Amino acid sequence: MKRMIVAMTAVLMLLGQSAFAAEGHSFRISAGPSLFYDSMSQEAGAGGYLNVGYRVAPSVDLDVYGAVTSDFEVDNDLTRGDASVSMLTLGARYLSSMGDNSTGYIAAGIGVLKLEADEVAPGTDDSRTGGVARFGVGVDVPLTDHLGLTCGAGFSRGLGSTDEITLFDLSTALFCTF
């Protein structure tokens, strides 16, 4: 998972080195805590996320989003105990000025989701990997020229072998642009 984050970040940086240099701040990185809610088990848990974006047009960012959750109670053929979820998506954000320097956004992405169980039967695999679709909305509020605050909400749905995973998230974090 970490290799995929590094690889996607490197690809974004290579693609955008000079193509849109006149657009101003091209790269955006945000990281921070998230509150995740599992609608299947109706449990909430903490986690964290990292988002790296590159501005390709005045109102469009390409971005890589990665998140990790704490343990949730899961009842499926893999486990009847706790499991954590990690995901990595590649997507885009559409940005719209809200006046007063703040910017609203709508984000969408598709990628990979990994479910890691704590309690499994002896001799069986403790993880499962599948797809994920993620949608989000939020607001960016700049504090200085290169630093700001972002607040957002998201919905992630597992696909394929992880289709039992449905997560909602709330996050507030700092972002920097360069």
mmCIF file with all atom_site columns, N, CA, C and O in Angstrom, residues 28 30-37 45-51 65-68 93 105 107 134-141 148-156 168-175:
data_model
loop_
_atom_site.group_PDB
_atom_site.id
_atom_site.type_symbol
_atom_site.label_atom_id
_atom_site.label_alt_id
_atom_site.label_comp_id
_atom_site.label_asym_id
_atom_site.label_entity_id
_atom_site.label_seq_id
_atom_site.pdbx_PDB_ins_code
_atom_site.Cartn_x
_atom_site.Cartn_y
_atom_site.Cartn_z
_atom_site.occupancy
_atom_site.B_iso_or_equiv
_atom_site.pdbx_formal_charge
_atom_site.auth_seq_id
_atom_site.auth_comp_id
_atom_site.auth_asym_id
_atom_site.auth_atom_id
_atom_site.pdbx_PDB_model_num
ATOM 1   N N  . ARG A 1 28  ? -0.860  20.188 -3.787 1.00 0.00 ? 28  ARG A N  1
ATOM 2   C CA . ARG A 1 28  ? -1.579  20.349 -2.533 1.00 0.00 ? 28  ARG A CA 1
ATOM 3   C C  . ARG A 1 28  ? -1.453  19.050 -1.744 1.00 0.00 ? 28  ARG A C  1
ATOM 4   O O  . ARG A 1 28  ? -1.704  17.974 -2.279 1.00 0.00 ? 28  ARG A O  1
ATOM 5   N N  . SER A 1 30  ? -2.610  17.328 1.992  1.00 0.00 ? 30  SER A N  1
ATOM 6   C CA . SER A 1 30  ? -3.334  17.441 3.260  1.00 0.00 ? 30  SER A CA 1
ATOM 7   C C  . SER A 1 30  ? -3.265  16.099 3.974  1.00 0.00 ? 30  SER A C  1
ATOM 8   O O  . SER A 1 30  ? -3.259  15.052 3.341  1.00 0.00 ? 30  SER A O  1
ATOM 9   N N  . ALA A 1 31  ? -3.185  16.165 5.280  1.00 0.00 ? 31  ALA A N  1
ATOM 10  C CA . ALA A 1 31  ? -3.113  14.949 6.091  1.00 0.00 ? 31  ALA A CA 1
ATOM 11  C C  . ALA A 1 31  ? -3.703  15.245 7.449  1.00 0.00 ? 31  ALA A C  1
ATOM 12  O O  . ALA A 1 31  ? -3.578  16.358 7.958  1.00 0.00 ? 31  ALA A O  1
ATOM 13  N N  . GLY A 1 32  ? -4.350  14.252 8.011  1.00 0.00 ? 32  GLY A N  1
ATOM 14  C CA . GLY A 1 32  ? -4.904  14.461 9.335  1.00 0.00 ? 32  GLY A CA 1
ATOM 15  C C  . GLY A 1 32  ? -5.790  13.323 9.781  1.00 0.00 ? 32  GLY A C  1
ATOM 16  O O  . GLY A 1 32  ? -5.927  12.308 9.104  1.00 0.00 ? 32  GLY A O  1
ATOM 17  N N  . PRO A 1 33  ? -6.413  13.514 10.926 1.00 0.00 ? 33  PRO A N  1
ATOM 18  C CA . PRO A 1 33  ? -7.283  12.481 11.476 1.00 0.00 ? 33  PRO A CA 1
ATOM 19  C C  . PRO A 1 33  ? -8.653  12.477 10.799 1.00 0.00 ? 33  PRO A C  1
ATOM 20  O O  . PRO A 1 33  ? -9.093  13.490 10.256 1.00 0.00 ? 33  PRO A O  1
ATOM 21  N N  . SER A 1 34  ? -9.302  11.332 10.846 1.00 0.00 ? 34  SER A N  1
ATOM 22  C CA . SER A 1 34  ? -10.658 11.186 10.323 1.00 0.00 ? 34  SER A CA 1
ATOM 23  C C  . SER A 1 34  ? -11.486 10.376 11.301 1.00 0.00 ? 34  SER A C  1
ATOM 24  O O  . SER A 1 34  ? -10.963 9.509  12.001 1.00 0.00 ? 34  SER A O  1
ATOM 25  N N  . LEU A 1 35  ? -12.763 10.642 11.316 1.00 0.00 ? 35  LEU A N  1
ATOM 26  C CA . LEU A 1 35  ? -13.707 9.845  12.066 1.00 0.00 ? 35  LEU A CA 1
ATOM 27  C C  . LEU A 1 35  ? -14.477 9.014  11.053 1.00 0.00 ? 35  LEU A C  1
ATOM 28  O O  . LEU A 1 35  ? -15.086 9.565  10.135 1.00 0.00 ? 35  LEU A O  1
ATOM 29  N N  . PHE A 1 36  ? -14.414 7.688  11.185 1.00 0.00 ? 36  PHE A N  1
ATOM 30  C CA . PHE A 1 36  ? -15.072 6.781  10.245 1.00 0.00 ? 36  PHE A CA 1
ATOM 31  C C  . PHE A 1 36  ? -16.291 6.160  10.907 1.00 0.00 ? 36  PHE A C  1
ATOM 32  O O  . PHE A 1 36  ? -16.274 5.835  12.089 1.00 0.00 ? 36  PHE A O  1
ATOM 33  N N  . TYR A 1 37  ? -17.352 5.993  10.125 1.00 0.00 ? 37  TYR A N  1
ATOM 34  C CA . TYR A 1 37  ? -18.571 5.354  10.603 1.00 0.00 ? 37  TYR A CA 1
ATOM 35  C C  . TYR A 1 37  ? -18.896 4.206  9.666  1.00 0.00 ? 37  TYR A C  1
ATOM 36  O O  . TYR A 1 37  ? -19.046 4.402  8.457  1.00 0.00 ? 37  TYR A O  1
ATOM 37  N N  . GLY A 1 45  ? -15.116 4.815  14.474 1.00 0.00 ? 45  GLY A N  1
ATOM 38  C CA . GLY A 1 45  ? -13.726 4.620  14.855 1.00 0.00 ? 45  GLY A CA 1
ATOM 39  C C  . GLY A 1 45  ? -12.862 5.714  14.281 1.00 0.00 ? 45  GLY A C  1
ATOM 40  O O  . GLY A 1 45  ? -13.272 6.446  13.378 1.00 0.00 ? 45  GLY A O  1
ATOM 41  N N  . ALA A 1 46  ? -11.683 5.814  14.812 1.00 0.00 ? 46  ALA A N  1
ATOM 42  C CA . ALA A 1 46  ? -10.739 6.830  14.355 1.00 0.00 ? 46  ALA A CA 1
ATOM 43  C C  . ALA A 1 46  ? -9.869  6.268  13.242 1.00 0.00 ? 46  ALA A C  1
ATOM 44  O O  . ALA A 1 46  ? -9.778  5.070  13.037 1.00 0.00 ? 46  ALA A O  1
ATOM 45  N N  . GLY A 1 47  ? -9.216  7.158  12.555 1.00 0.00 ? 47  GLY A N  1
ATOM 46  C CA . GLY A 1 47  ? -8.297  6.778  11.488 1.00 0.00 ? 47  GLY A CA 1
ATOM 47  C C  . GLY A 1 47  ? -7.550  8.010  11.023 1.00 0.00 ? 47  GLY A C  1
ATOM 48  O O  . GLY A 1 47  ? -7.564  9.052  11.680 1.00 0.00 ? 47  GLY A O  1
ATOM 49  N N  . GLY A 1 48  ? -6.927  7.902  9.904  1.00 0.00 ? 48  GLY A N  1
ATOM 50  C CA . GLY A 1 48  ? -6.200  9.019  9.345  1.00 0.00 ? 48  GLY A CA 1
ATOM 51  C C  . GLY A 1 48  ? -6.170  8.934  7.836  1.00 0.00 ? 48  GLY A C  1
ATOM 52  O O  . GLY A 1 48  ? -6.457  7.890  7.252  1.00 0.00 ? 48  GLY A O  1
ATOM 53  N N  . TYR A 1 49  ? -5.830  10.058 7.196  1.00 0.00 ? 49  TYR A N  1
ATOM 54  C CA . TYR A 1 49  ? -5.779  10.080 5.745  1.00 0.00 ? 49  TYR A CA 1
ATOM 55  C C  . TYR A 1 49  ? -4.641  10.969 5.257  1.00 0.00 ? 49  TYR A C  1
ATOM 56  O O  . TYR A 1 49  ? -4.126  11.824 5.986  1.00 0.00 ? 49  TYR A O  1
ATOM 57  N N  . LEU A 1 50  ? -4.264  10.752 4.010  1.00 0.00 ? 50  LEU A N  1
ATOM 58  C CA . LEU A 1 50  ? -3.283  11.568 3.300  1.00 0.00 ? 50  LEU A CA 1
ATOM 59  C C  . LEU A 1 50  ? -3.829  11.791 1.904  1.00 0.00 ? 50  LEU A C  1
ATOM 60  O O  . LEU A 1 50  ? -4.290  10.856 1.256  1.00 0.00 ? 50  LEU A O  1
ATOM 61  N N  . ASN A 1 51  ? -3.800  13.034 1.448  1.00 0.00 ? 51  ASN A N  1
ATOM 62  C CA . ASN A 1 51  ? -4.270  13.379 0.123  1.00 0.00 ? 51  ASN A CA 1
ATOM 63  C C  . ASN A 1 51  ? -3.198  14.217 -0.552 1.00 0.00 ? 51  ASN A C  1
ATOM 64  O O  . ASN A 1 51  ? -2.754  15.221 0.002  1.00 0.00 ? 51  ASN A O  1
ATOM 65  N N  . TYR A 1 65  ? -5.629  9.634  -2.817 1.00 0.00 ? 65  TYR A N  1
ATOM 66  C CA . TYR A 1 65  ? -6.165  9.646  -1.461 1.00 0.00 ? 65  TYR A CA 1
ATOM 67  C C  . TYR A 1 65  ? -5.879  8.301  -0.814 1.00 0.00 ? 65  TYR A C  1
ATOM 68  O O  . TYR A 1 65  ? -6.156  7.251  -1.394 1.00 0.00 ? 65  TYR A O  1
ATOM 69  N N  . GLY A 1 66  ? -5.309  8.323  0.365  1.00 0.00 ? 66  GLY A N  1
ATOM 70  C CA . GLY A 1 66  ? -5.064  7.102  1.123  1.00 0.00 ? 66  GLY A CA 1
ATOM 71  C C  . GLY A 1 66  ? -5.589  7.266  2.535  1.00 0.00 ? 66  GLY A C  1
ATOM 72  O O  . GLY A 1 66  ? -5.489  8.345  3.119  1.00 0.00 ? 66  GLY A O  1
ATOM 73  N N  . ALA A 1 67  ? -6.186  6.203  3.085  1.00 0.00 ? 67  ALA A N  1
ATOM 74  C CA . ALA A 1 67  ? -6.743  6.276  4.438  1.00 0.00 ? 67  ALA A CA 1
ATOM 75  C C  . ALA A 1 67  ? -6.596  4.928  5.128  1.00 0.00 ? 67  ALA A C  1
ATOM 76  O O  . ALA A 1 67  ? -6.551  3.881  4.486  1.00 0.00 ? 67  ALA A O  1
ATOM 77  N N  . VAL A 1 68  ? -6.526  4.987  6.451  1.00 0.00 ? 68  VAL A N  1
ATOM 78  C CA . VAL A 1 68  ? -6.458  3.799  7.292  1.00 0.00 ? 68  VAL A CA 1
ATOM 79  C C  . VAL A 1 68  ? -7.431  4.001  8.444  1.00 0.00 ? 68  VAL A C  1
ATOM 80  O O  . VAL A 1 68  ? -7.481  5.080  9.032  1.00 0.00 ? 68  VAL A O  1
ATOM 81  N N  . ARG A 1 93  ? -10.729 16.220 -7.977 1.00 0.00 ? 93  ARG A N  1
ATOM 82  C CA . ARG A 1 93  ? -11.564 17.144 -7.206 1.00 0.00 ? 93  ARG A CA 1
ATOM 83  C C  . ARG A 1 93  ? -11.983 18.277 -8.126 1.00 0.00 ? 93  ARG A C  1
ATOM 84  O O  . ARG A 1 93  ? -11.160 18.835 -8.840 1.00 0.00 ? 93  ARG A O  1
ATOM 85  N N  . TYR A 1 105 ? -15.403 21.915 -2.708 1.00 0.00 ? 105 TYR A N  1
ATOM 86  C CA . TYR A 1 105 ? -14.995 20.900 -3.672 1.00 0.00 ? 105 TYR A CA 1
ATOM 87  C C  . TYR A 1 105 ? -15.892 19.664 -3.601 1.00 0.00 ? 105 TYR A C  1
ATOM 88  O O  . TYR A 1 105 ? -16.529 19.381 -2.592 1.00 0.00 ? 105 TYR A O  1
ATOM 89  N N  . ALA A 1 107 ? -15.268 15.591 -4.687 1.00 0.00 ? 107 ALA A N  1
ATOM 90  C CA . ALA A 1 107 ? -14.192 14.667 -5.055 1.00 0.00 ? 107 ALA A CA 1
ATOM 91  C C  . ALA A 1 107 ? -14.763 13.298 -5.381 1.00 0.00 ? 107 ALA A C  1
ATOM 92  O O  . ALA A 1 107 ? -15.775 12.882 -4.822 1.00 0.00 ? 107 ALA A O  1
ATOM 93  N N  . ARG A 1 134 ? -14.976 6.046  -4.040 1.00 0.00 ? 134 ARG A N  1
ATOM 94  C CA . ARG A 1 134 ? -15.054 7.055  -2.977 1.00 0.00 ? 134 ARG A CA 1
ATOM 95  C C  . ARG A 1 134 ? -15.581 8.366  -3.537 1.00 0.00 ? 134 ARG A C  1
ATOM 96  O O  . ARG A 1 134 ? -15.182 8.797  -4.621 1.00 0.00 ? 134 ARG A O  1
ATOM 97  N N  . PHE A 1 135 ? -16.489 8.993  -2.787 1.00 0.00 ? 135 PHE A N  1
ATOM 98  C CA . PHE A 1 135 ? -17.042 10.297 -3.132 1.00 0.00 ? 135 PHE A CA 1
ATOM 99  C C  . PHE A 1 135 ? -16.921 11.193 -1.900 1.00 0.00 ? 135 PHE A C  1
ATOM 100 O O  . PHE A 1 135 ? -17.066 10.722 -0.781 1.00 0.00 ? 135 PHE A O  1
ATOM 101 N N  . GLY A 1 136 ? -16.665 12.474 -2.122 1.00 0.00 ? 136 GLY A N  1
ATOM 102 C CA . GLY A 1 136 ? -16.529 13.375 -0.992 1.00 0.00 ? 136 GLY A CA 1
ATOM 103 C C  . GLY A 1 136 ? -16.887 14.799 -1.345 1.00 0.00 ? 136 GLY A C  1
ATOM 104 O O  . GLY A 1 136 ? -16.931 15.182 -2.518 1.00 0.00 ? 136 GLY A O  1
ATOM 105 N N  . VAL A 1 137 ? -17.153 15.587 -0.311 1.00 0.00 ? 137 VAL A N  1
ATOM 106 C CA . VAL A 1 137 ? -17.401 17.022 -0.441 1.00 0.00 ? 137 VAL A CA 1
ATOM 107 C C  . VAL A 1 137 ? -16.662 17.712 0.689  1.00 0.00 ? 137 VAL A C  1
ATOM 108 O O  . VAL A 1 137 ? -16.374 17.100 1.724  1.00 0.00 ? 137 VAL A O  1
ATOM 109 N N  . GLY A 1 138 ? -16.343 18.980 0.497  1.00 0.00 ? 138 GLY A N  1
ATOM 110 C CA . GLY A 1 138 ? -15.657 19.689 1.561  1.00 0.00 ? 138 GLY A CA 1
ATOM 111 C C  . GLY A 1 138 ? -15.397 21.139 1.225  1.00 0.00 ? 138 GLY A C  1
ATOM 112 O O  . GLY A 1 138 ? -15.806 21.644 0.177  1.00 0.00 ? 138 GLY A O  1
ATOM 113 N N  . VAL A 1 139 ? -14.681 21.796 2.142  1.00 0.00 ? 139 VAL A N  1
ATOM 114 C CA . VAL A 1 139 ? -14.336 23.210 2.005  1.00 0.00 ? 139 VAL A CA 1
ATOM 115 C C  . VAL A 1 139 ? -12.874 23.388 2.393  1.00 0.00 ? 139 VAL A C  1
ATOM 116 O O  . VAL A 1 139 ? -12.424 22.853 3.408  1.00 0.00 ? 139 VAL A O  1
ATOM 117 N N  . ASP A 1 140 ? -12.138 24.141 1.576  1.00 0.00 ? 140 ASP A N  1
ATOM 118 C CA . ASP A 1 140 ? -10.762 24.549 1.876  1.00 0.00 ? 140 ASP A CA 1
ATOM 119 C C  . ASP A 1 140 ? -10.788 26.030 2.260  1.00 0.00 ? 140 ASP A C  1
ATOM 120 O O  . ASP A 1 140 ? -11.352 26.851 1.530  1.00 0.00 ? 140 ASP A O  1
ATOM 121 N N  . VAL A 1 141 ? -10.168 26.350 3.396  1.00 0.00 ? 141 VAL A N  1
ATOM 122 C CA . VAL A 1 141 ? -10.087 27.735 3.851  1.00 0.00 ? 141 VAL A CA 1
ATOM 123 C C  . VAL A 1 141 ? -8.612  28.092 4.033  1.00 0.00 ? 141 VAL A C  1
ATOM 124 O O  . VAL A 1 141 ? -7.965  27.600 4.952  1.00 0.00 ? 141 VAL A O  1
ATOM 125 N N  . GLY A 1 148 ? -3.479  26.073 4.895  1.00 0.00 ? 148 GLY A N  1
ATOM 126 C CA . GLY A 1 148 ? -4.905  26.266 5.095  1.00 0.00 ? 148 GLY A CA 1
ATOM 127 C C  . GLY A 1 148 ? -5.530  25.134 5.877  1.00 0.00 ? 148 GLY A C  1
ATOM 128 O O  . GLY A 1 148 ? -4.861  24.182 6.284  1.00 0.00 ? 148 GLY A O  1
ATOM 129 N N  . LEU A 1 149 ? -6.821  25.237 6.052  1.00 0.00 ? 149 LEU A N  1
ATOM 130 C CA . LEU A 1 149 ? -7.602  24.252 6.786  1.00 0.00 ? 149 LEU A CA 1
ATOM 131 C C  . LEU A 1 149 ? -8.622  23.653 5.828  1.00 0.00 ? 149 LEU A C  1
ATOM 132 O O  . LEU A 1 149 ? -9.252  24.379 5.054  1.00 0.00 ? 149 LEU A O  1
ATOM 133 N N  . THR A 1 150 ? -8.787  22.338 5.867  1.00 0.00 ? 150 THR A N  1
ATOM 134 C CA . THR A 1 150 ? -9.775  21.671 5.035  1.00 0.00 ? 150 THR A CA 1
ATOM 135 C C  . THR A 1 150 ? -10.703 20.847 5.917  1.00 0.00 ? 150 THR A C  1
ATOM 136 O O  . THR A 1 150 ? -10.253 20.218 6.869  1.00 0.00 ? 150 THR A O  1
ATOM 137 N N  . CYS A 1 151 ? -11.986 20.907 5.627  1.00 0.00 ? 151 CYS A N  1
ATOM 138 C CA . CYS A 1 151 ? -12.997 20.116 6.327  1.00 0.00 ? 151 CYS A CA 1
ATOM 139 C C  . CYS A 1 151 ? -13.793 19.370 5.266  1.00 0.00 ? 151 CYS A C  1
ATOM 140 O O  . CYS A 1 151 ? -14.177 19.963 4.254  1.00 0.00 ? 151 CYS A O  1
ATOM 141 N N  . GLY A 1 152 ? -14.036 18.089 5.495  1.00 0.00 ? 152 GLY A N  1
ATOM 142 C CA . GLY A 1 152 ? -14.733 17.326 4.482  1.00 0.00 ? 152 GLY A CA 1
ATOM 143 C C  . GLY A 1 152 ? -15.498 16.137 5.025  1.00 0.00 ? 152 GLY A C  1
ATOM 144 O O  . GLY A 1 152 ? -15.334 15.740 6.179  1.00 0.00 ? 152 GLY A O  1
ATOM 145 N N  . ALA A 1 153 ? -16.342 15.588 4.177  1.00 0.00 ? 153 ALA A N  1
ATOM 146 C CA . ALA A 1 153 ? -17.104 14.379 4.468  1.00 0.00 ? 153 ALA A CA 1
ATOM 147 C C  . ALA A 1 153 ? -17.007 13.479 3.246  1.00 0.00 ? 153 ALA A C  1
ATOM 148 O O  . ALA A 1 153 ? -16.944 13.962 2.112  1.00 0.00 ? 153 ALA A O  1
ATOM 149 N N  . GLY A 1 154 ? -16.965 12.169 3.478  1.00 0.00 ? 154 GLY A N  1
ATOM 150 C CA . GLY A 1 154 ? -16.821 11.247 2.371  1.00 0.00 ? 154 GLY A CA 1
ATOM 151 C C  . GLY A 1 154 ? -17.642 9.984  2.545  1.00 0.00 ? 154 GLY A C  1
ATOM 152 O O  . GLY A 1 154 ? -18.110 9.664  3.641  1.00 0.00 ? 154 GLY A O  1
ATOM 153 N N  . PHE A 1 155 ? -17.811 9.276  1.448  1.00 0.00 ? 155 PHE A N  1
ATOM 154 C CA . PHE A 1 155 ? -18.513 8.005  1.408  1.00 0.00 ? 155 PHE A CA 1
ATOM 155 C C  . PHE A 1 155 ? -17.655 7.048  0.594  1.00 0.00 ? 155 PHE A C  1
ATOM 156 O O  . PHE A 1 155 ? -17.270 7.370  -0.528 1.00 0.00 ? 155 PHE A O  1
ATOM 157 N N  . SER A 1 156 ? -17.336 5.895  1.159  1.00 0.00 ? 156 SER A N  1
ATOM 158 C CA . SER A 1 156 ? -16.534 4.889  0.462  1.00 0.00 ? 156 SER A CA 1
ATOM 159 C C  . SER A 1 156 ? -17.296 3.571  0.440  1.00 0.00 ? 156 SER A C  1
ATOM 160 O O  . SER A 1 156 ? -17.801 3.122  1.467  1.00 0.00 ? 156 SER A O  1
ATOM 161 N N  . PHE A 1 168 ? -18.549 5.908  5.992  1.00 0.00 ? 168 PHE A N  1
ATOM 162 C CA . PHE A 1 168 ? -18.712 7.350  5.908  1.00 0.00 ? 168 PHE A CA 1
ATOM 163 C C  . PHE A 1 168 ? -17.575 7.954  6.740  1.00 0.00 ? 168 PHE A C  1
ATOM 164 O O  . PHE A 1 168 ? -17.167 7.368  7.743  1.00 0.00 ? 168 PHE A O  1
ATOM 165 N N  . ASP A 1 169 ? -17.058 9.115  6.334  1.00 0.00 ? 169 ASP A N  1
ATOM 166 C CA . ASP A 1 169 ? -15.983 9.722  7.115  1.00 0.00 ? 169 ASP A CA 1
ATOM 167 C C  . ASP A 1 169 ? -16.148 11.234 7.207  1.00 0.00 ? 169 ASP A C  1
ATOM 168 O O  . ASP A 1 169 ? -16.715 11.860 6.319  1.00 0.00 ? 169 ASP A O  1
ATOM 169 N N  . LEU A 1 170 ? -15.647 11.770 8.305  1.00 0.00 ? 170 LEU A N  1
ATOM 170 C CA . LEU A 1 170 ? -15.559 13.210 8.539  1.00 0.00 ? 170 LEU A CA 1
ATOM 171 C C  . LEU A 1 170 ? -14.117 13.531 8.865  1.00 0.00 ? 170 LEU A C  1
ATOM 172 O O  . LEU A 1 170 ? -13.482 12.791 9.624  1.00 0.00 ? 170 LEU A O  1
ATOM 173 N N  . SER A 1 171 ? -13.585 14.602 8.301  1.00 0.00 ? 171 SER A N  1
ATOM 174 C CA . SER A 1 171 ? -12.187 14.943 8.570  1.00 0.00 ? 171 SER A CA 1
ATOM 175 C C  . SER A 1 171 ? -11.987 16.449 8.612  1.00 0.00 ? 171 SER A C  1
ATOM 176 O O  . SER A 1 171 ? -12.705 17.206 7.955  1.00 0.00 ? 171 SER A O  1
ATOM 177 N N  . THR A 1 172 ? -11.021 16.858 9.405  1.00 0.00 ? 172 THR A N  1
ATOM 178 C CA . THR A 1 172 ? -10.553 18.234 9.451  1.00 0.00 ? 172 THR A CA 1
ATOM 179 C C  . THR A 1 172 ? -9.041  18.159 9.525  1.00 0.00 ? 172 THR A C  1
ATOM 180 O O  . THR A 1 172 ? -8.497  17.423 10.352 1.00 0.00 ? 172 THR A O  1
ATOM 181 N N  . ALA A 1 173 ? -8.364  18.878 8.659  1.00 0.00 ? 173 ALA A N  1
ATOM 182 C CA . ALA A 1 173 ? -6.907  18.777 8.617  1.00 0.00 ? 173 ALA A CA 1
ATOM 183 C C  . ALA A 1 173 ? -6.304  20.047 8.044  1.00 0.00 ? 173 ALA A C  1
ATOM 184 O O  . ALA A 1 173 ? -6.994  20.890 7.484  1.00 0.00 ? 173 ALA A O  1
ATOM 185 N N  . LEU A 1 174 ? -5.009  20.148 8.182  1.00 0.00 ? 174 LEU A N  1
ATOM 186 C CA . LEU A 1 174 ? -4.254  21.226 7.541  1.00 0.00 ? 174 LEU A CA 1
ATOM 187 C C  . LEU A 1 174 ? -3.849  20.782 6.147  1.00 0.00 ? 174 LEU A C  1
ATOM 188 O O  . LEU A 1 174 ? -3.634  19.607 5.893  1.00 0.00 ? 174 LEU A O  1
ATOM 189 N N  . PHE A 1 175 ? -3.736  21.753 5.244  1.00 0.00 ? 175 PHE A N  1
ATOM 190 C CA . PHE A 1 175 ? -3.178  21.456 3.925  1.00 0.00 ? 175 PHE A CA 1
ATOM 191 C C  . PHE A 1 175 ? -2.121  22.495 3.595  1.00 0.00 ? 175 PHE A C  1
ATOM 192 O O  . PHE A 1 175 ? -2.135  23.607 4.138  1.00 0.00 ? 175 PHE A O  1
#
